[in-house]
Coordinates of C-alpha atoms in Angstrom, one line a residue:
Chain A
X1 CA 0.0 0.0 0.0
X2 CA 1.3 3.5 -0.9
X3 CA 2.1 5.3 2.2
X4 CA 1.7 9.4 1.2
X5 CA 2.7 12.7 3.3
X6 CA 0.6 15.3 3.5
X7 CA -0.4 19.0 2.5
X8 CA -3.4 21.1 3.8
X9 CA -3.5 24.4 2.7
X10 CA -6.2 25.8 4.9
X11 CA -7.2 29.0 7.3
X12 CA -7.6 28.5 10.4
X13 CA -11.0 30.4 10.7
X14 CA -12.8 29.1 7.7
X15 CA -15.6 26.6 8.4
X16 CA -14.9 24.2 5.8
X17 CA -11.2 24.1 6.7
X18 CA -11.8 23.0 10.0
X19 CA -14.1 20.6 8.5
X20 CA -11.0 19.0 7.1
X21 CA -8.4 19.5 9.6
X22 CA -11.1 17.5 12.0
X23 CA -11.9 14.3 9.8
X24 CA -7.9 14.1 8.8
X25 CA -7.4 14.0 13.2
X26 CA -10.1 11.4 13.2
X27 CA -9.2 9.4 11.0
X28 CA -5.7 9.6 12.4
X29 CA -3.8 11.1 8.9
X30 CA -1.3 12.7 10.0
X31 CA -0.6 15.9 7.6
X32 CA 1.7 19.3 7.4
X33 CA 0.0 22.9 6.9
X34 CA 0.4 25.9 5.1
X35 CA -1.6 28.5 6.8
X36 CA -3.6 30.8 3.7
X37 CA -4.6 34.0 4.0
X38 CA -7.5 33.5 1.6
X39 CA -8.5 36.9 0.9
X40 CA -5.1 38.1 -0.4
X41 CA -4.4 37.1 -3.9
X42 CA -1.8 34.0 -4.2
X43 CA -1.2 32.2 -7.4
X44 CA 0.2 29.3 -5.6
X45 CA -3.1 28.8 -4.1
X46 CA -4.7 29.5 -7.9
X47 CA -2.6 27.2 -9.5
X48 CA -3.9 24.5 -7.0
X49 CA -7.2 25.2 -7.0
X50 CA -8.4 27.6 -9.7
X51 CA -11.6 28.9 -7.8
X52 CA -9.5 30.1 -4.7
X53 CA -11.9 28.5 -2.1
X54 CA -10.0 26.2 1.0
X55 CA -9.2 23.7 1.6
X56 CA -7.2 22.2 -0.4
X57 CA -5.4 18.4 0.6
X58 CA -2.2 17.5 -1.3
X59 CA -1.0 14.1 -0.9
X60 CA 2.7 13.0 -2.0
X61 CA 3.5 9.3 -2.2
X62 CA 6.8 8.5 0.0
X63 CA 9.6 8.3 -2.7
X64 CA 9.7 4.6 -1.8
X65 CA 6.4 3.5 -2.3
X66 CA 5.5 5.1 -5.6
X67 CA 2.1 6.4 -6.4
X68 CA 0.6 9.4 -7.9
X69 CA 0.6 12.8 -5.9
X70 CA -3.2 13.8 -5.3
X71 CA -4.6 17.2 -5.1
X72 CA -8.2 17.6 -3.7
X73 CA -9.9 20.9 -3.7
X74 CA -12.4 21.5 -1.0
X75 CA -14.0 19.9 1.7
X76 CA -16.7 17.7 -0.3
X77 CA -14.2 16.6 -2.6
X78 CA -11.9 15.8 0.4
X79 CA -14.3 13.8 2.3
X80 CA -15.6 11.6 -0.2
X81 CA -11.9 10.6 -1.1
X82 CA -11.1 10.1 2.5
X83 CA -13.5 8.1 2.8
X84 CA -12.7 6.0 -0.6
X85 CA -9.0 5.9 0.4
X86 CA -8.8 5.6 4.3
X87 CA -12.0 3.3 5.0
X88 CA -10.2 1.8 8.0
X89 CA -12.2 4.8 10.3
X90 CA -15.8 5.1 8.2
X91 CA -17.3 9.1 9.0
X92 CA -20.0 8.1 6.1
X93 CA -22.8 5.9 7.9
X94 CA -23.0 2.5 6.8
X95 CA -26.7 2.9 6.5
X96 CA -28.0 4.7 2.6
X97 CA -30.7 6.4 4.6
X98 CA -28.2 7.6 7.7
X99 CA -25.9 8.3 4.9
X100 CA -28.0 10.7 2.7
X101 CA -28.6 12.3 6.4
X102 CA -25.0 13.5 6.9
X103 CA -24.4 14.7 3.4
X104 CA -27.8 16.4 3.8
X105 CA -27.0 18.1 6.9
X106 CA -22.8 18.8 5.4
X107 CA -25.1 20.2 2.5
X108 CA -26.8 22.2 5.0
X109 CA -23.7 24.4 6.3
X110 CA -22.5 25.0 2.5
X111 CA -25.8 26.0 1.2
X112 CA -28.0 27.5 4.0
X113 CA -25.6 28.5 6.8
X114 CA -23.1 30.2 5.0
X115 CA -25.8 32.4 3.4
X116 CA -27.8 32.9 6.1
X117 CA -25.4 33.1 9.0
X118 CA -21.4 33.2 7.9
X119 CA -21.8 35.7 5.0
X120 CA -23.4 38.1 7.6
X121 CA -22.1 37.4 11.3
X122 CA -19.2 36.1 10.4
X123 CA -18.5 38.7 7.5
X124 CA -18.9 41.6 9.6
X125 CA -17.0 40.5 12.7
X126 CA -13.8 39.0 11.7
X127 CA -13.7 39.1 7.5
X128 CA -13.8 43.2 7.2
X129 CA -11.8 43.4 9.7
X130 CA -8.8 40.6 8.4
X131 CA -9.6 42.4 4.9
X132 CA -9.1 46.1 6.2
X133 CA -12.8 46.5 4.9
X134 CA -13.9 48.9 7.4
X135 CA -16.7 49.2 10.8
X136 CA -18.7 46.2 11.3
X137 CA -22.3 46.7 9.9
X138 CA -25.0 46.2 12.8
X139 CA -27.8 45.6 11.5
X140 CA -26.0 42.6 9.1
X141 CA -24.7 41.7 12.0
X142 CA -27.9 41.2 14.0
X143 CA -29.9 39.7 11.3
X144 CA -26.8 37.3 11.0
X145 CA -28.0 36.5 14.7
X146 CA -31.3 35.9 14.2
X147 CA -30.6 33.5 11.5
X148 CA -28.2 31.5 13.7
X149 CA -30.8 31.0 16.7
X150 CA -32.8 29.8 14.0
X151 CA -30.2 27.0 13.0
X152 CA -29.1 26.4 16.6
X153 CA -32.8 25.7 17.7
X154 CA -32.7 23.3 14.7
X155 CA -29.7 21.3 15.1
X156 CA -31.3 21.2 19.5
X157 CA -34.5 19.5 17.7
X158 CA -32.2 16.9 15.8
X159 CA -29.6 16.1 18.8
X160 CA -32.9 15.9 21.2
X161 CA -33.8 12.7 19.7
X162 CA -30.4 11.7 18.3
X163 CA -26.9 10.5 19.8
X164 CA -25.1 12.3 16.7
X165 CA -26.2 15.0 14.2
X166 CA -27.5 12.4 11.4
X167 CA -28.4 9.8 14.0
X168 CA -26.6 6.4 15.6
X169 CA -23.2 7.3 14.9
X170 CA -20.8 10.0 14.6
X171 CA -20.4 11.0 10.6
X172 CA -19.0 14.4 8.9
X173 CA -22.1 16.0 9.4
X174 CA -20.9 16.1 13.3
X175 CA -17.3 17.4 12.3
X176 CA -19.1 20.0 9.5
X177 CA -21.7 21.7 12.7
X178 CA -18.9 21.4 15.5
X179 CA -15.8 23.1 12.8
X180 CA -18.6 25.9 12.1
X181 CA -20.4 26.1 15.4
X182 CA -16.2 26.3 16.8
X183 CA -16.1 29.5 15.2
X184 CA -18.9 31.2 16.2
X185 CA -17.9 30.2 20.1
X186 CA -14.3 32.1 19.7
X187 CA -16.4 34.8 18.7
X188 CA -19.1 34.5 21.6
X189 CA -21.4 34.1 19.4
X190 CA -23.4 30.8 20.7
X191 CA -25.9 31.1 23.5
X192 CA -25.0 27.3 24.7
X193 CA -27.3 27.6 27.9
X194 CA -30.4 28.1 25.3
X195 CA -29.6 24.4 23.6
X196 CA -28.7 22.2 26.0
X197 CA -28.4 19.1 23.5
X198 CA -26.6 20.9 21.6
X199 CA -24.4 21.9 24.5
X200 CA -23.8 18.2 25.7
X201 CA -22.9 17.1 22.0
X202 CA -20.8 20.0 21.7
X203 CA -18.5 18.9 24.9
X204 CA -18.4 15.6 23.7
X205 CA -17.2 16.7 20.3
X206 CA -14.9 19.4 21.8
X207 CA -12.9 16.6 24.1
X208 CA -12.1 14.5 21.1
X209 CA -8.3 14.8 20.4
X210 CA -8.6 15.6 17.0
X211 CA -10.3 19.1 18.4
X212 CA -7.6 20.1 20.0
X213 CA -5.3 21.7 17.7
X214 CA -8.3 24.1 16.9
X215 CA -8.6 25.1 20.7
X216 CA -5.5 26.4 20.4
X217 CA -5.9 28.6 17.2
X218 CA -5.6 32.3 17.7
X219 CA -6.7 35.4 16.0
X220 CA -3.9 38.0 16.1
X221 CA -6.0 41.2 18.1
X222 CA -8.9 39.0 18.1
X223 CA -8.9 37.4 21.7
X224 CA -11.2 33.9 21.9
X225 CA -14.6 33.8 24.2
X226 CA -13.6 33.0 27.8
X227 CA -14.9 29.4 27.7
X228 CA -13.8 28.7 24.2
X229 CA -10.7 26.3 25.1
X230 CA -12.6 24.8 28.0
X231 CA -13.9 21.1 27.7
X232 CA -16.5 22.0 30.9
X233 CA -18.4 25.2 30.1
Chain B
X1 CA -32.3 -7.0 -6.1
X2 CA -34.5 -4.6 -4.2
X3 CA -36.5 -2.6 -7.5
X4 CA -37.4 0.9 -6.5
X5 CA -39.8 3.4 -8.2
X6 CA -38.6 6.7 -8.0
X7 CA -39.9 10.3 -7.4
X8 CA -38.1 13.5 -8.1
X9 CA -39.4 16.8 -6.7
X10 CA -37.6 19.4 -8.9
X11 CA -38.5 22.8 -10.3
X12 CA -37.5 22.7 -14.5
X13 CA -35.0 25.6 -14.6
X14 CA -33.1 25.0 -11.1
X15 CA -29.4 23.8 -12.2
X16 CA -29.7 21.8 -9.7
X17 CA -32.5 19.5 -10.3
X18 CA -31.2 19.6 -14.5
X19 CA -28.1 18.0 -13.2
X20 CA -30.4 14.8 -11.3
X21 CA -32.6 14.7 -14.2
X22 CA -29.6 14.2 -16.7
X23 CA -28.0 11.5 -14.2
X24 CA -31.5 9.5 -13.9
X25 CA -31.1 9.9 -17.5
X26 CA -27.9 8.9 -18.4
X27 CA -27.9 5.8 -15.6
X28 CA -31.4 4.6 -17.8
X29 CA -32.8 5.4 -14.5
X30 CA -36.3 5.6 -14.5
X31 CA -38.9 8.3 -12.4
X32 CA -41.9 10.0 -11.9
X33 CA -41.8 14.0 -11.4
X34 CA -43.1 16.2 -9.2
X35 CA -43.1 20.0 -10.3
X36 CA -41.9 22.1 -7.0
X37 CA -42.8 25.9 -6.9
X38 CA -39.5 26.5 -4.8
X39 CA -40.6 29.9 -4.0
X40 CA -43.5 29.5 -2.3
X41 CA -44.2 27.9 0.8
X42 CA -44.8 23.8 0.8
X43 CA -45.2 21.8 3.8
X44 CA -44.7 18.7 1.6
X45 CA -41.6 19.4 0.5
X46 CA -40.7 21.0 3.9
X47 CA -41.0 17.9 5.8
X48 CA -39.2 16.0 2.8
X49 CA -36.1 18.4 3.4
X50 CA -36.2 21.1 6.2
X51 CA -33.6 23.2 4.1
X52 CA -36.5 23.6 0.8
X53 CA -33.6 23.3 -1.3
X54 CA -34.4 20.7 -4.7
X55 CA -33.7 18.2 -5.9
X56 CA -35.1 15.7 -3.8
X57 CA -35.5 12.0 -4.5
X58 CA -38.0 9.4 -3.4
X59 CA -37.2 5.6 -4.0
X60 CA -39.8 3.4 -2.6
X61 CA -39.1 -0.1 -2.9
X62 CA -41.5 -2.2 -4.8
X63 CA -44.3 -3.9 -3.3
X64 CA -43.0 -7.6 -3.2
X65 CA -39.0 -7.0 -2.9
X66 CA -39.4 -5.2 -0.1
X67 CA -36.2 -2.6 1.2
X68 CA -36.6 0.5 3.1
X69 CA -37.7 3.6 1.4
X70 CA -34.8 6.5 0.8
X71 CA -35.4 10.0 0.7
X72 CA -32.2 11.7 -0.6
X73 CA -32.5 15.6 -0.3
X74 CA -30.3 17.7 -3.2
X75 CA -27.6 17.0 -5.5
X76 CA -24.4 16.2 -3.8
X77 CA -26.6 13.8 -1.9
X78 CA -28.5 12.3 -5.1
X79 CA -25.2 12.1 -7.2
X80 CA -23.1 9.9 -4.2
X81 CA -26.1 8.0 -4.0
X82 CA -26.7 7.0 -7.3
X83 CA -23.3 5.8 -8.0
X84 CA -23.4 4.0 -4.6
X85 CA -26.9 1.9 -5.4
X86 CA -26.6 2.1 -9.3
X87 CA -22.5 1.6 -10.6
X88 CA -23.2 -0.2 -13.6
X89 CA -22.6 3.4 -15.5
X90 CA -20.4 5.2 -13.5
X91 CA -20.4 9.0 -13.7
X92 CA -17.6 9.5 -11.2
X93 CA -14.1 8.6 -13.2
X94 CA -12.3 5.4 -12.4
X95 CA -9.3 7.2 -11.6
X96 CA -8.5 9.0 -8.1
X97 CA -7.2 12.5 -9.6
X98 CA -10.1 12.3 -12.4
X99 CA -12.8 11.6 -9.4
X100 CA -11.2 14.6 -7.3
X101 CA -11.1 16.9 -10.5
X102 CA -15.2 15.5 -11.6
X103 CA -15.8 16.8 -8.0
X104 CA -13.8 19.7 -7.7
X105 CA -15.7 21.0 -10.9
X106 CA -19.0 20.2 -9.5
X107 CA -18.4 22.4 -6.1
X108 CA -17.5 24.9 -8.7
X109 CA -21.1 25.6 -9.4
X110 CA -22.1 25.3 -6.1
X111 CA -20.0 27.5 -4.6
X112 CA -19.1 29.8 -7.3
X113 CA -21.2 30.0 -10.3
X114 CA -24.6 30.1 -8.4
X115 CA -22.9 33.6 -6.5
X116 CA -21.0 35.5 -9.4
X117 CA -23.7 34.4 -11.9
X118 CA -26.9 33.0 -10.7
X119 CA -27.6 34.9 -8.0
X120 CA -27.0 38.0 -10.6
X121 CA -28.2 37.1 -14.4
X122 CA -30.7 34.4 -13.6
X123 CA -32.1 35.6 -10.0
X124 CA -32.9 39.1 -12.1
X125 CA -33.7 37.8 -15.1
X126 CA -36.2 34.4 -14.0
X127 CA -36.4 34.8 -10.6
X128 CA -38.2 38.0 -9.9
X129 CA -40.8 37.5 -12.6
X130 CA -41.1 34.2 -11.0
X131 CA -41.9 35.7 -7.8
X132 CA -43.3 39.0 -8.8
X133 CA -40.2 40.8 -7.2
X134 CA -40.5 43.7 -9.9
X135 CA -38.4 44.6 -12.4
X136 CA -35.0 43.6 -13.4
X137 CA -32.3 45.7 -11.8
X138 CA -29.9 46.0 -15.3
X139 CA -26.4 46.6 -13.6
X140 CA -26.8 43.7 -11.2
X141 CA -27.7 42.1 -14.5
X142 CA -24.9 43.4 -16.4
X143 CA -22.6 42.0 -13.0
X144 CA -24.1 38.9 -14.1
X145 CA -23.2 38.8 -17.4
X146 CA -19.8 39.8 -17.3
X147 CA -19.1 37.3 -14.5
X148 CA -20.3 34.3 -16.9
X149 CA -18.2 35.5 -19.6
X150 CA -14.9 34.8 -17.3
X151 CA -16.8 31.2 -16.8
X152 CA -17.2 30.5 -20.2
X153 CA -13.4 31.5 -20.7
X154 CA -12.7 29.0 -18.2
X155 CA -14.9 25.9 -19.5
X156 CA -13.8 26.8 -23.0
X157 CA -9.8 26.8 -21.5
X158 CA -10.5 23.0 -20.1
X159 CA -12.4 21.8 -23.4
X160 CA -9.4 23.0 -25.8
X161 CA -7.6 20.3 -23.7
X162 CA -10.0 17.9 -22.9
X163 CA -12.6 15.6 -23.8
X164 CA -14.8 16.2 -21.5
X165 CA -15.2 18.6 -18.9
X166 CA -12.9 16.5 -15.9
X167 CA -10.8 14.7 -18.4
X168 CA -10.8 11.3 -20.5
X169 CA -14.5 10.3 -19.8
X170 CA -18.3 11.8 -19.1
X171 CA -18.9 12.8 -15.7
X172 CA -21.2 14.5 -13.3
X173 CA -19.0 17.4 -14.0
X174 CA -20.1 17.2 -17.2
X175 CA -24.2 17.3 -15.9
X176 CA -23.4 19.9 -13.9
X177 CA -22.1 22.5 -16.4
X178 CA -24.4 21.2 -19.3
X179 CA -27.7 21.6 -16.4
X180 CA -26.3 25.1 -15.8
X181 CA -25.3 26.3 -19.2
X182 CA -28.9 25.0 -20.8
X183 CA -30.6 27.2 -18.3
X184 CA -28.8 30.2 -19.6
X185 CA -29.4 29.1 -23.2
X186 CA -32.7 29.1 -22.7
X187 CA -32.5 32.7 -22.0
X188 CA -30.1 33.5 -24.9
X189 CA -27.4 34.1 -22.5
X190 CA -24.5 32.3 -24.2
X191 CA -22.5 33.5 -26.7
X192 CA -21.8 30.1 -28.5
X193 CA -19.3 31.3 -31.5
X194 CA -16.9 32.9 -29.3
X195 CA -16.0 29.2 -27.3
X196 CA -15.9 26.7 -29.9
X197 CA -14.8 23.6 -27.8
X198 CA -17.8 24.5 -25.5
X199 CA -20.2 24.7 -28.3
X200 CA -18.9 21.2 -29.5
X201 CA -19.3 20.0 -26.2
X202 CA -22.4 21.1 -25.6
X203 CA -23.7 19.6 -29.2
X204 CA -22.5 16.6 -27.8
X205 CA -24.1 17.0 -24.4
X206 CA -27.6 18.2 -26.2
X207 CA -27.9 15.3 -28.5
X208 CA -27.5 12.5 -25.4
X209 CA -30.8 11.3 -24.4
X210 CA -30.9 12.1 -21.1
X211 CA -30.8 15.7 -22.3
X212 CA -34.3 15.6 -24.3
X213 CA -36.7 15.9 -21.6
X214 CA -34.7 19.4 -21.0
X215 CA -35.1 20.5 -24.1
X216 CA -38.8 20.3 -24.0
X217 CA -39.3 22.4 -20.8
X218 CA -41.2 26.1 -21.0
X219 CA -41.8 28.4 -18.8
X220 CA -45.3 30.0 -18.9
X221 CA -44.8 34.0 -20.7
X222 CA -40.8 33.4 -21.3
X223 CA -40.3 31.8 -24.6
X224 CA -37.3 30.0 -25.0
X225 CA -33.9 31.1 -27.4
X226 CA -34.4 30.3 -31.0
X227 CA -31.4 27.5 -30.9
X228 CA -32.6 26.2 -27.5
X229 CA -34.1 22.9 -28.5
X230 CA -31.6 22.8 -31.9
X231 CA -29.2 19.8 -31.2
X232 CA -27.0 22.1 -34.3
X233 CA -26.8 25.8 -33.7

C-alpha cells in the first residue's frame, strides 16, 4: 500500500477548513500545513485550486512507495476521497438512509448556513476586519444573529432525539456543525445555555483529540470567548 | 435486487435539479416527477427536506422485494447516491485525480457559479418575474453577465484540452455545467461562437438522451432562445 505525506492548505477560521483539519485528526492522517490568507491574492493557491476556495489536501507518495501525488480541492471533494482511500475509520454511515442524512445536513452548512449566518455574522465580525474593509455593519450583524438562533434551535430538535447530528453514529455531518459552530464560540457568538443538547454534544465533540489543535488557534488582536478552550463550560 | 420506483421533486429551470434529471437519464434510470414551486411555501416538501432546497429523490421499494424507502434531499446527496446503489454506468471517473477533479468541478457551481452568476443574471432575469419581485435591476444584471463571460473562458480553457469537462471520460462534471449552461441558453445568455470547444461539447451534451426531456421544458410568458431545443446551432 502506498504510504503518502501530506499538505493542507487551509485557514484557520474558515468553516470548511476546520471541516477538514477535523476528519484528517479522526481518522488519524497525519498531515503538514500551510496557513492561507485567503482573501489576499496567491497564485500558488490559484494554481492548486483555480476557484481560490479552502481547503485544499495535497497528498505525495513517499519516494519509496511510488504512487501518484493527489490534489483535492475542497471539503466535499476531500471527504468523499477520504472516505474511498482511508476506509479503516468510516465518518459516512453505513446505512444509505443515515448516509444521505450527513451529506444532507454537510449540505446544509455549505448551502444555508453560510448564506444565512457566515456571510453576515461572520462577515462583519472577523472578514472586514482581516480584509481592512472597514466598521462592522450592525444591522448585518444582527440579522446574521437571528438567523443563527434559527439554526441552533434546529440542530437542538435533531440532537434531542439523536446521539449524533445524522443519527446512531458520529459522521462528517458532526465534524461540519462542531468546525462551524467552533467558530462562532471564539467569537461568543453561541448562547449554549439556550440548547442544552446541543451543548452536551458539543462537549463531547470538543474533548475529542482531533479538536484540540483548533482550541489552540488564535486570532492575532482577536482574543477567543472565555470558555472557548474549556472542555466543561 | 430490491426494484425501486422513483420520485423527483424538482422545479425545471433549477441547475440543480437539470443536473439529477440528466444523471437519472444517463444511468437509464427511471422516475416519476413532481413539479416544486421552490418559492412559495410547501409543507410537503418541507418535511421532505427542512432546508427547501431541490432536488429531492424518493425511492420506494416495490411492493413484493421489499427494502426501506430512501429520501435523498439535493444533488451532492443524489449524485453519491446514485453511484453507490446504481454503478453499472459510473459518472464518477475510475481514476483518483479524475474523481477529485469530476468533484472539484462540481463544487464549482455550487460555490461559485450560483454567487458571481446566478444569483445575478438568472435571480434578475427568471427569478423575480417568478416571484413578482419587480423589475430587473440591469447593472446587477450586467454583474451577471460579465461574471459568466470569465466562466465561459474557463470551461472553453478545459475543453481545448480535454474531452470532457474532468478529463478522459463523461462525468457529473459534465451534468453539472451542461444543467447550468442550458438554463442560460434558454434565455439566450451564451454566446456560442466565441467558445468553440464548449459549443462542440455542448452539441455533444444536447444530443444524449438524457438531455431531451430538458429541451422540451417552457416556462409560462418566457419563450425559450431560438437555438434552444436545436441539437445544431
Amino acid at each position: 500500500m502506498t504510504s503518502y505525506s501530506r499538505q493542507l492548505y487551509h485557514f484557520a477560521f474558515d468553516p470548511h477548513s476546520r471541516l477538514i483539519r477535523l476528519a484528517l485528526g479522526e481518522k488519524k492522517l497525519s498531515f503538514e500545513e500551510t496557513l492561507v490568507r485567503y482573501w489576499e491574492p496567491d497564485d500558488t493557491i490559484i494554481r492548486l485550486n483555480p476557484s481560490g476556495l479552502l481547503p485544499i489536501l495535497v497528498e505525495m507518495p513517499e519516494q519509496e512507495s511510488g504512487g501518484q501525488t493527489h490534489r483535492i480541492c475542497e471539503d466535499r471533494a476531500i471527504m468523499e476521497h477520504l472516505e474511498e482511500a482511508y476506509p479503516e475509520i468510516r465518518l459516512w454511515p453505513a446505512n444509505t438512509n443515515e448516509r444521505a442524512e450527513a451529506r444532507r445536513l454537510v449540505g446544509w452548512f455549505e448551502r444555508k448556513f453560510d448564506y444565512e449566518v457566515n456571510a453576515l455574522l461572520l462577515h462583519e465580525k472577523m472578514e472586514k476586519r482581516l480584509m481592512g474593509g472597514g466598521v462592522p455593519d450592525i444591522p448585518a450583524m444582527r440579522a446574521g444573529r437571528e438567523a443563527l438562533k434559527d439554526h441552533l434551535r434546529y440542530f437542538e430538535s435533531l440532537l434531542a432525539v439523536r446521539n449524533w447530528l445524522a443519527g446512531g453514529t458520529i459522521s462528517y455531518a458532526d465534524f461540519a456543525c462542531a468546525g462551524q459552530l467552533s467558530i462562532l464560540d471564539y467569537f461568543d457568538e453561541v448562547n449554549w445555555t439556550r440548547y442544552p443538547h446541543l451543548k452536551t454534544w458539543y462537549m463531547v465533540m470538543k474533548s475529542r483529540p482531533c479538536f484540540r489543535p483548533l482550541l489552540n488557534d488564535k486570532l492575532p488582536g482577536m482574543a477567543p470567548s472565555a470558555h472557548y478552550k474549556e472542555l466543561d463550560f
